[in-house]
CSV table of C-alpha atoms and ligand atoms in Angstrom, one decimal:
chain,number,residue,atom,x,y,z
A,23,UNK,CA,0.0,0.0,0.0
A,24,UNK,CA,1.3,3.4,-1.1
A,25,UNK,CA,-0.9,5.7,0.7
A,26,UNK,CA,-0.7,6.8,4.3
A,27,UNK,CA,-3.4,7.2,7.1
A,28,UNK,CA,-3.7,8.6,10.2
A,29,UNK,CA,-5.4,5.9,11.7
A,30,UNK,CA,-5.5,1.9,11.9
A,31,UNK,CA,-8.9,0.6,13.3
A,32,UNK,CA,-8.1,-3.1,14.4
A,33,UNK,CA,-11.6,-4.7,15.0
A,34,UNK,CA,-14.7,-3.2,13.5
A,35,UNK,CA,-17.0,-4.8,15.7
A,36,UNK,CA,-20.1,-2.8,16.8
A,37,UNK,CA,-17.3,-0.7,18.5
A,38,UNK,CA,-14.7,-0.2,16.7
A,39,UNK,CA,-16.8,0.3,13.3
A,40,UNK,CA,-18.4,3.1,15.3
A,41,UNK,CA,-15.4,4.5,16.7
A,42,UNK,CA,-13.9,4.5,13.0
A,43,UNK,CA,-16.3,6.4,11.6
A,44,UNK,CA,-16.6,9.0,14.1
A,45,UNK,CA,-12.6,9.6,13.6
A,46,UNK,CA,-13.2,9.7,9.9
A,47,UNK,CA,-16.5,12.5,10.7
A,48,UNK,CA,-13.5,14.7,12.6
A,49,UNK,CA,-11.3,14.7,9.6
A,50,UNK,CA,-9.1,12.1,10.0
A,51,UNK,CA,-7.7,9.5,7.2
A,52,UNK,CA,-8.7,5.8,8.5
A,53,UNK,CA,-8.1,2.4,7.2
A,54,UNK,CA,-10.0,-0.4,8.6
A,55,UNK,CA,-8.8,-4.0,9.5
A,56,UNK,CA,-11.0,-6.7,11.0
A,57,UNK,CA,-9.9,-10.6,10.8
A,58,UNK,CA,-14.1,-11.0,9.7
A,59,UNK,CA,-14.4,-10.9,6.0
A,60,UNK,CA,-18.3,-9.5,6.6
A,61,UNK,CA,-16.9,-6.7,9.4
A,62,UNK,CA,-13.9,-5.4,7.3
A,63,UNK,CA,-16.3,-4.9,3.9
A,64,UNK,CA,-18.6,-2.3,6.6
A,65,UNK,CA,-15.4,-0.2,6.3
A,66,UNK,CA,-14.3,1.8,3.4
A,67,UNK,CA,-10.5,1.6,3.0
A,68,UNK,CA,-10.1,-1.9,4.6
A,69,UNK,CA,-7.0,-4.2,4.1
A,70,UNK,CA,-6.9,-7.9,4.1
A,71,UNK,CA,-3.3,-7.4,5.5
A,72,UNK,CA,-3.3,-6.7,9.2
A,73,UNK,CA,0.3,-5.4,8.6
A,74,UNK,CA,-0.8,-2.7,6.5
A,75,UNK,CA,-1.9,-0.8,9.1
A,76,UNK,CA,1.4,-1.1,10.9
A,77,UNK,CA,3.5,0.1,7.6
A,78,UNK,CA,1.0,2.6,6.8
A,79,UNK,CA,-0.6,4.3,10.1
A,80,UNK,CA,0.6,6.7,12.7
A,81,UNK,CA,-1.6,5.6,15.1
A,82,UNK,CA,-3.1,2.1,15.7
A,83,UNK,CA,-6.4,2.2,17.3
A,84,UNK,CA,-7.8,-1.5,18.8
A,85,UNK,CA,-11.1,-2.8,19.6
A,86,UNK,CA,-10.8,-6.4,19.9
A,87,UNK,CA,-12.7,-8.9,22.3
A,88,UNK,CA,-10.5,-9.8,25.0
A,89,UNK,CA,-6.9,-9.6,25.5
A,90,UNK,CA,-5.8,-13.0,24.2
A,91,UNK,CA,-6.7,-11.8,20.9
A,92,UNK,CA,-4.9,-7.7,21.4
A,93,UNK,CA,-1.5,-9.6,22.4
A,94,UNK,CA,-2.1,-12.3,19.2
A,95,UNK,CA,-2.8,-9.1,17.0
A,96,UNK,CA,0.0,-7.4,18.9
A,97,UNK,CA,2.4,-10.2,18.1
A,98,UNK,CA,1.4,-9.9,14.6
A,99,UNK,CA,1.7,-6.3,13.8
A,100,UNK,CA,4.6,-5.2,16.0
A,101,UNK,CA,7.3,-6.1,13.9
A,102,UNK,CA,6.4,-4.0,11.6
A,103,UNK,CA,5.5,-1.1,14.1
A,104,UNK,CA,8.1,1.9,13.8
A,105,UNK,CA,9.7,4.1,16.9
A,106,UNK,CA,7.2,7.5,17.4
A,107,UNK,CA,4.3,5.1,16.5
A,108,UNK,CA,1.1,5.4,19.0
A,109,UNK,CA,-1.4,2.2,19.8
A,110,UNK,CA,-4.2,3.3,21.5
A,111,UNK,CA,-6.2,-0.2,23.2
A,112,UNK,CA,-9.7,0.4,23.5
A,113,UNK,CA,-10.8,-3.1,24.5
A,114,UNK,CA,-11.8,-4.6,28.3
A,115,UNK,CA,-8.4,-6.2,29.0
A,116,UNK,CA,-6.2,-7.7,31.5
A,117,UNK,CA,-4.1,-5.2,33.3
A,118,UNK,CA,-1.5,-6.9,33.3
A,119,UNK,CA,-1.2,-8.2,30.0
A,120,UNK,CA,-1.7,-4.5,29.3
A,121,UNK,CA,1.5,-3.7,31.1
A,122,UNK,CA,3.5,-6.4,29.3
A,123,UNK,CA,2.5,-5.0,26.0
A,124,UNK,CA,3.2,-1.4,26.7
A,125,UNK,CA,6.7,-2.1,28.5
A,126,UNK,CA,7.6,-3.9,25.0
A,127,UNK,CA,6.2,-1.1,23.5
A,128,UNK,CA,8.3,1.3,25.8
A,129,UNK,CA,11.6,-0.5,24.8
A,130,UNK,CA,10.6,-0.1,21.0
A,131,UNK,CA,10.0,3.5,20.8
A,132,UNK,CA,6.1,2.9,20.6
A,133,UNK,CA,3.9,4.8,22.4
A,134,UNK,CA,1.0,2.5,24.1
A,135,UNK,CA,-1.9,3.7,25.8
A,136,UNK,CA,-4.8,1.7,27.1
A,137,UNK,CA,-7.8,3.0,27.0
A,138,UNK,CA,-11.0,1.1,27.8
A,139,UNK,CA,-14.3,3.0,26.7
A,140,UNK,CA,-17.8,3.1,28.6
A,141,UNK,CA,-21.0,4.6,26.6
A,142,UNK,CA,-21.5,1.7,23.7
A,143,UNK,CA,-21.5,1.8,20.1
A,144,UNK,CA,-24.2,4.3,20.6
A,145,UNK,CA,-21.5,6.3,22.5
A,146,UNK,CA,-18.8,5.3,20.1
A,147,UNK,CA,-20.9,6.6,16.9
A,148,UNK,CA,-21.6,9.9,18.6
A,149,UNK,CA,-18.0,10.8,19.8
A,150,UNK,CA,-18.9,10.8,23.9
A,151,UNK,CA,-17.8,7.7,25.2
A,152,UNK,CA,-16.5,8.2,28.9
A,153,UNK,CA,-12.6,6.8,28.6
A,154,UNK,CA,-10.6,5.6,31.4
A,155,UNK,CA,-6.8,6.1,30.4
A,156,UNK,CA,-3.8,4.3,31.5
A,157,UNK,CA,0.0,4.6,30.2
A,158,UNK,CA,3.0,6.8,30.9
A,159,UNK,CA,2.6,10.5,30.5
A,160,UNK,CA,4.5,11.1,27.3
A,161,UNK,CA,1.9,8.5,25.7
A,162,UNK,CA,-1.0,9.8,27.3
A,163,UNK,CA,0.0,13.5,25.8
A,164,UNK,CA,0.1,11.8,22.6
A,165,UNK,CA,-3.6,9.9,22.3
A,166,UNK,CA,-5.5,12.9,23.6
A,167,UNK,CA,-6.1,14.7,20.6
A,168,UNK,CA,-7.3,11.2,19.3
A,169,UNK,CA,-9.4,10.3,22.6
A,170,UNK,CA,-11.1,13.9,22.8
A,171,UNK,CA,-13.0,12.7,19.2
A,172,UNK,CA,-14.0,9.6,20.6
A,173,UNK,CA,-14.8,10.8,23.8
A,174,UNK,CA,-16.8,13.4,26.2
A,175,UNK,CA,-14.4,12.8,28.7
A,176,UNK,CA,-11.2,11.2,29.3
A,177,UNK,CA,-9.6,10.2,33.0
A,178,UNK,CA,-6.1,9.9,33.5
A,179,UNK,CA,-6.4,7.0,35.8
A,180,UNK,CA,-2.6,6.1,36.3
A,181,UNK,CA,0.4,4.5,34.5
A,182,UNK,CA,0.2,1.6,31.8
A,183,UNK,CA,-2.7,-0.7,33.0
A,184,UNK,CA,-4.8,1.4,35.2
A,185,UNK,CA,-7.5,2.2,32.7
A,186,UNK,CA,-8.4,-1.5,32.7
A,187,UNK,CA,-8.5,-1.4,36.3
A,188,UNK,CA,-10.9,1.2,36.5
A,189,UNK,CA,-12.8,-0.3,33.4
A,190,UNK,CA,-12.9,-4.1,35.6
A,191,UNK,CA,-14.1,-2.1,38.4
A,192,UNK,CA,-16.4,-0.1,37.0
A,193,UNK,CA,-17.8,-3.2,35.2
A,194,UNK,CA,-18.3,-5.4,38.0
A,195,UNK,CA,-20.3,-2.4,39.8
A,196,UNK,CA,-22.6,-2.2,36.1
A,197,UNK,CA,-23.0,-6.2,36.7
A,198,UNK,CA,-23.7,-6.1,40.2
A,199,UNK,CA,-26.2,-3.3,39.2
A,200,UNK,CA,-28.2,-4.6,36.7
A,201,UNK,CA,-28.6,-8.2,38.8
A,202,UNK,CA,-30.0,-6.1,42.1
A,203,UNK,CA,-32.7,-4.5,39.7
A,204,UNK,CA,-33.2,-7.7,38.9
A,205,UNK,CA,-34.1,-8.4,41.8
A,206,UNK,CA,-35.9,-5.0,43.2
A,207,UNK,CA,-38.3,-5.1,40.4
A,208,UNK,CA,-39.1,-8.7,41.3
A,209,UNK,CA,-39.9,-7.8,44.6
A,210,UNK,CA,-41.8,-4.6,43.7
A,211,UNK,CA,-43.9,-6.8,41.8
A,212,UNK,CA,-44.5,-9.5,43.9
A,213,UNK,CA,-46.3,-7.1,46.3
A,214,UNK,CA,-48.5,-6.2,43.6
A,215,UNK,CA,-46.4,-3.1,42.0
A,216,UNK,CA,-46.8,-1.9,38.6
A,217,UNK,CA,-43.5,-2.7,36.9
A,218,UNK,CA,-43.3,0.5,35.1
A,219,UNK,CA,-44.5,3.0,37.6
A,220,UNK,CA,-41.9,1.0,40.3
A,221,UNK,CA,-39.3,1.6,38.0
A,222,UNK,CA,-40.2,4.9,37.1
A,223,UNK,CA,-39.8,6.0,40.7
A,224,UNK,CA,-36.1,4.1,41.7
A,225,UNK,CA,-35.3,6.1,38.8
A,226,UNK,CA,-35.4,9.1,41.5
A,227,UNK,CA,-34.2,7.7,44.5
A,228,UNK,CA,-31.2,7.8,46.4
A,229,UNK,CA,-31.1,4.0,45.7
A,230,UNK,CA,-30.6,4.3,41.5
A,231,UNK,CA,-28.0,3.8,39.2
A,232,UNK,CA,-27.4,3.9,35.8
A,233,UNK,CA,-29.3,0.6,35.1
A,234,UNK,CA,-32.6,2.5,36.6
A,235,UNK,CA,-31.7,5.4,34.7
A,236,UNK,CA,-30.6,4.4,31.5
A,237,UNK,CA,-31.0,0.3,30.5
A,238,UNK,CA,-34.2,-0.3,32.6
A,239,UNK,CA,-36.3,2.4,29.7
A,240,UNK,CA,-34.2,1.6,27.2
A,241,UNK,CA,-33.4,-1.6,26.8
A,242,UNK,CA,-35.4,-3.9,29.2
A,243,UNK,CA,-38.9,-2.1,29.9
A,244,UNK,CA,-39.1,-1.5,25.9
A,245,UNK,CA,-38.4,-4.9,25.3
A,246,UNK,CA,-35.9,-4.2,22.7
A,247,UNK,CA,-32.8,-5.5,24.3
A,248,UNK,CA,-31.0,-4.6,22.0
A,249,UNK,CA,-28.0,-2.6,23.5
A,250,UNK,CA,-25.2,-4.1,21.5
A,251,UNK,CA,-23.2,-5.1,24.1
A,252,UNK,CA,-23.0,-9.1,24.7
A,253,UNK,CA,-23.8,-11.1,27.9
A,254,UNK,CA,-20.3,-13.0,26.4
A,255,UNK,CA,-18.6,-9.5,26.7
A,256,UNK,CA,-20.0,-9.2,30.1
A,257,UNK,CA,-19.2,-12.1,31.6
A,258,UNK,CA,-15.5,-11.6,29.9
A,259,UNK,CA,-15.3,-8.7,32.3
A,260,UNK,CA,-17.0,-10.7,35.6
A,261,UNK,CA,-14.1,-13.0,34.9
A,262,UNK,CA,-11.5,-10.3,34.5
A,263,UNK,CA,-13.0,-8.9,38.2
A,264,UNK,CA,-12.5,-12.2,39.9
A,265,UNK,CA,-8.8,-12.5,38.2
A,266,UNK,CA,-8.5,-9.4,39.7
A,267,UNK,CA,-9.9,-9.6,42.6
A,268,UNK,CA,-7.5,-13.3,43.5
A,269,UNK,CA,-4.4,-11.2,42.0
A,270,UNK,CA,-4.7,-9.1,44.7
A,271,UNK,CA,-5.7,-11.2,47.6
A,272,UNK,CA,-9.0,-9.6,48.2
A,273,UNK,CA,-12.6,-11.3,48.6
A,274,UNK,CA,-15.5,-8.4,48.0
A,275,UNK,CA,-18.4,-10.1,49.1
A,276,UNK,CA,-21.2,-8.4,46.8
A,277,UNK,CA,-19.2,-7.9,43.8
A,278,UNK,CA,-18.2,-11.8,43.8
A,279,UNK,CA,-21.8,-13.0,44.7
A,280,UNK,CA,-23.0,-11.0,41.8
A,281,UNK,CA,-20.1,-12.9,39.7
A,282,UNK,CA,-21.0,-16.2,40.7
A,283,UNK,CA,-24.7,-15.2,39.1
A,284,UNK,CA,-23.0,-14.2,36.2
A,285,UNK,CA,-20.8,-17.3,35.8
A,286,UNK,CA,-24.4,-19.6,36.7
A,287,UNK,CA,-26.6,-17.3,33.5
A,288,UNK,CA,-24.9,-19.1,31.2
A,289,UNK,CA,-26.7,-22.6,31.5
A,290,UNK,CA,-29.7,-20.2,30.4
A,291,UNK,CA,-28.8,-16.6,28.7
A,292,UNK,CA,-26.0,-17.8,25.5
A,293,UNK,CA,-23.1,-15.2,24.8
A,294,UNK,CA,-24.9,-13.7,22.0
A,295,UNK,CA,-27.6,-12.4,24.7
A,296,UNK,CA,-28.3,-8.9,25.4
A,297,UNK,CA,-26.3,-8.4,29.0
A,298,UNK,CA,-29.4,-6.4,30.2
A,299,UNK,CA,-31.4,-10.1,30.3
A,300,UNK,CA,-29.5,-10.3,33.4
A,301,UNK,CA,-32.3,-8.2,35.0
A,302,UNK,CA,-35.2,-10.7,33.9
A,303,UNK,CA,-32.4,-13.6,35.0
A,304,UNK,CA,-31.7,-12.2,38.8
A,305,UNK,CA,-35.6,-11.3,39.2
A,306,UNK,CA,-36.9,-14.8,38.4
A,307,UNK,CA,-34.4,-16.6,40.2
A,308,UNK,CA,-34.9,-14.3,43.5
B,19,NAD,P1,-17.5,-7.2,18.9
B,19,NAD,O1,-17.5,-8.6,19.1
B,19,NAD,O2,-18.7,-6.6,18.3
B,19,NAD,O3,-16.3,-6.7,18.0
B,19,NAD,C1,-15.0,-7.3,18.1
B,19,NAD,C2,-14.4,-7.4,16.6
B,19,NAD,O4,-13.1,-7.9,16.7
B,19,NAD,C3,-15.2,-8.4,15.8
B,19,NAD,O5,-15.7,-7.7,14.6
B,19,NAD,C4,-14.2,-9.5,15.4
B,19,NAD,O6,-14.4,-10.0,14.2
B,19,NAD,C5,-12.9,-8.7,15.6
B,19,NAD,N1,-11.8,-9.6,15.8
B,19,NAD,C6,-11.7,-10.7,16.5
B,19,NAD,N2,-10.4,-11.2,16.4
B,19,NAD,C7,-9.7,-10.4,15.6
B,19,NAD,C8,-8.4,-10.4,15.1
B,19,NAD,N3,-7.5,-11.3,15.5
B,19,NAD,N4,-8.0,-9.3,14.3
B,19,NAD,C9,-8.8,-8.4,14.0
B,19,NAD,N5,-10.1,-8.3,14.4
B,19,NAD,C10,-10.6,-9.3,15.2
B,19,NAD,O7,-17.2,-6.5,20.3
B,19,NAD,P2,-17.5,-5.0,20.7
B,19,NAD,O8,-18.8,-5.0,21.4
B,19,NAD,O9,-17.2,-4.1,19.6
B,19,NAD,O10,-16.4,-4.8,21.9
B,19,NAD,C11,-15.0,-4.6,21.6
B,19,NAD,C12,-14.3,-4.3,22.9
B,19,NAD,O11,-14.9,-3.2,23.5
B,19,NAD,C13,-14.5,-5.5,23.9
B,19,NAD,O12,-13.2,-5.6,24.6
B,19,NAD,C14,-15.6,-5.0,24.8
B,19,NAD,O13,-15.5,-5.6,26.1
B,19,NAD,C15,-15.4,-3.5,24.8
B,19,NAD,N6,-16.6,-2.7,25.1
B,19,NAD,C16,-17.8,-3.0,24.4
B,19,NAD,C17,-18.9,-2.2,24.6
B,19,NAD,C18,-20.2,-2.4,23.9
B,19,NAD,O14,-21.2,-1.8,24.3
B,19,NAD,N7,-20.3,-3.2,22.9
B,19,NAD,C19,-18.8,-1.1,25.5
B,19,NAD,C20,-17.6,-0.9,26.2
B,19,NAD,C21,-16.5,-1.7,26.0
């Protein structure tokens, strides 16, 4: 390839598709990669040749399901990366896999930032995704010209790593959320509540969250579940919080009794399920 971009998108799931073309909206020149012959034709440039982007791009931008797969695409494509290059990582990842890739990164020259994302695809399409940063300063300096199009808001959570902290954290509280609405609404109900007005009103209180606020109207109560992000990807990042959680020696009763109902939807609720059917899940089984 002759041509040069500005951007690589690795993985143009319902993420990363959106995310590339809100960086294409903001002026910049993207080309598209995605191992899925049906993903990569959504994208216009694509390249067959994952190491395209590397030989062509300033900045690599991922979006990729979990981190065996970045630190398979990173094997792939960094022997072709050059020194001043910048690889932002959007996916949920492991922190410390994270760290391993951006202290190789560090020795080459590359700049590596990790930079899990909260808002979904509807966030990603409208450029104001919350982003919780991690990486050395010089590399953070670097992405935020790239993470203020993608984002509303960026946190600078710490060195190489620490956005995925935050991310797993902040996950595990969404989990743990959306299973004890689960199981409010149940009980609402069972002493003869209207569903919607019930809901309607925790909405207000001091007790709500962002499942009461945001998913319960628009993705449960509708019916439509249809937020585009998996009960697979969600239980990806319940695992990540009990890795986490045994890494560092600590037993959080709630968050881990919320996991183990994660870990037990899956004889019922497959990975292509909507994770708000975890609301439906915890009320019927309370
Ligand atoms: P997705 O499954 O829709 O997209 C992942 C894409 O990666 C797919 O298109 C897949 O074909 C591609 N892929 C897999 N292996 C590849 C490889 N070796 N090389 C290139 N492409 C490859 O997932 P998503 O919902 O877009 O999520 C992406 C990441 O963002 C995940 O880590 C997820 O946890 C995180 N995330 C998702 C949401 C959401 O609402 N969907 C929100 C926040 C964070």
């Amino acid at each position: 390839m002759d041509q040069t971009f500005d951007i690589g998108v690795i993985g143009l799931g319902q993420m990363g598709l959106a995310m590339a073309q809100t960086l294409v909206r903001a002026g910049q020149s993207v080309l598209g990669y995605d191992v899925a012959a049906e993903r990569r034709a959504l994208f216009v440039p694509h390249t067959n040749q994952i190491q395209d982007l590397a030989n062509t791009c300033q900045t690599l931008l991922l979006s990729l399901p979990h981190s065996g797969i970045v630190e398979q695409v990173m094997d792939t494509i960094f022997p072709y990366c050059r020194p001043g290059m910048l690889i932002i990582d959007t996916s949920t990842a492991d922190p410390d896999s994270t760290r391993k890739l951006a202290q190789a990164a560090h020795a080459k020259g590359v700049f590596y930032v990790d930079a899990p994302v909260s808002g979904g695809a509807a966030g990603a399409a409208a450029g104001t995704l919350f982003i919780m940063a991690g990486g050395d300063d010089d590399a953070l300096h670097r992405a935020k010209p790239v993470l203020d199009i993608l984002g509303r808001e960026t946190v600078l959570c710490g060195g190489p790593g620490c956005g995925n902290v935050v991310k797993i954290l902040n996950n595990a509280l969404c989990a743990a959320h959306l299973a004890l609405a689960g199981e409010a609404l149940a009980a609402g109900e069972k002493a003869g509540l209207n569903r919607e007005a019930l809901a309607a009103a925790l909405a207000k209180g001091s007790g709500r969250s962002a499942v009461f606020e945001v998913n319960l109207p628009k993705w449960v109560l509708s019916g439509s579940f249809d937020s585009g992000f998996t009960m697979g990807l969600m239980r990806k990042d319940v695992r990540l919080f009990d890795e986490f959680a045994t890494a560092n020696s600590i037993s959080p009763i709630l968050l881990q009794t919320a996991s183990t109902l994660w870990r037990e939807s899956k004889a019922i609720l497959g990975d292509s399920e909507d994770f708000n059917c975890m609301v439906p899940f915890a009320g019927e089984r309370s």
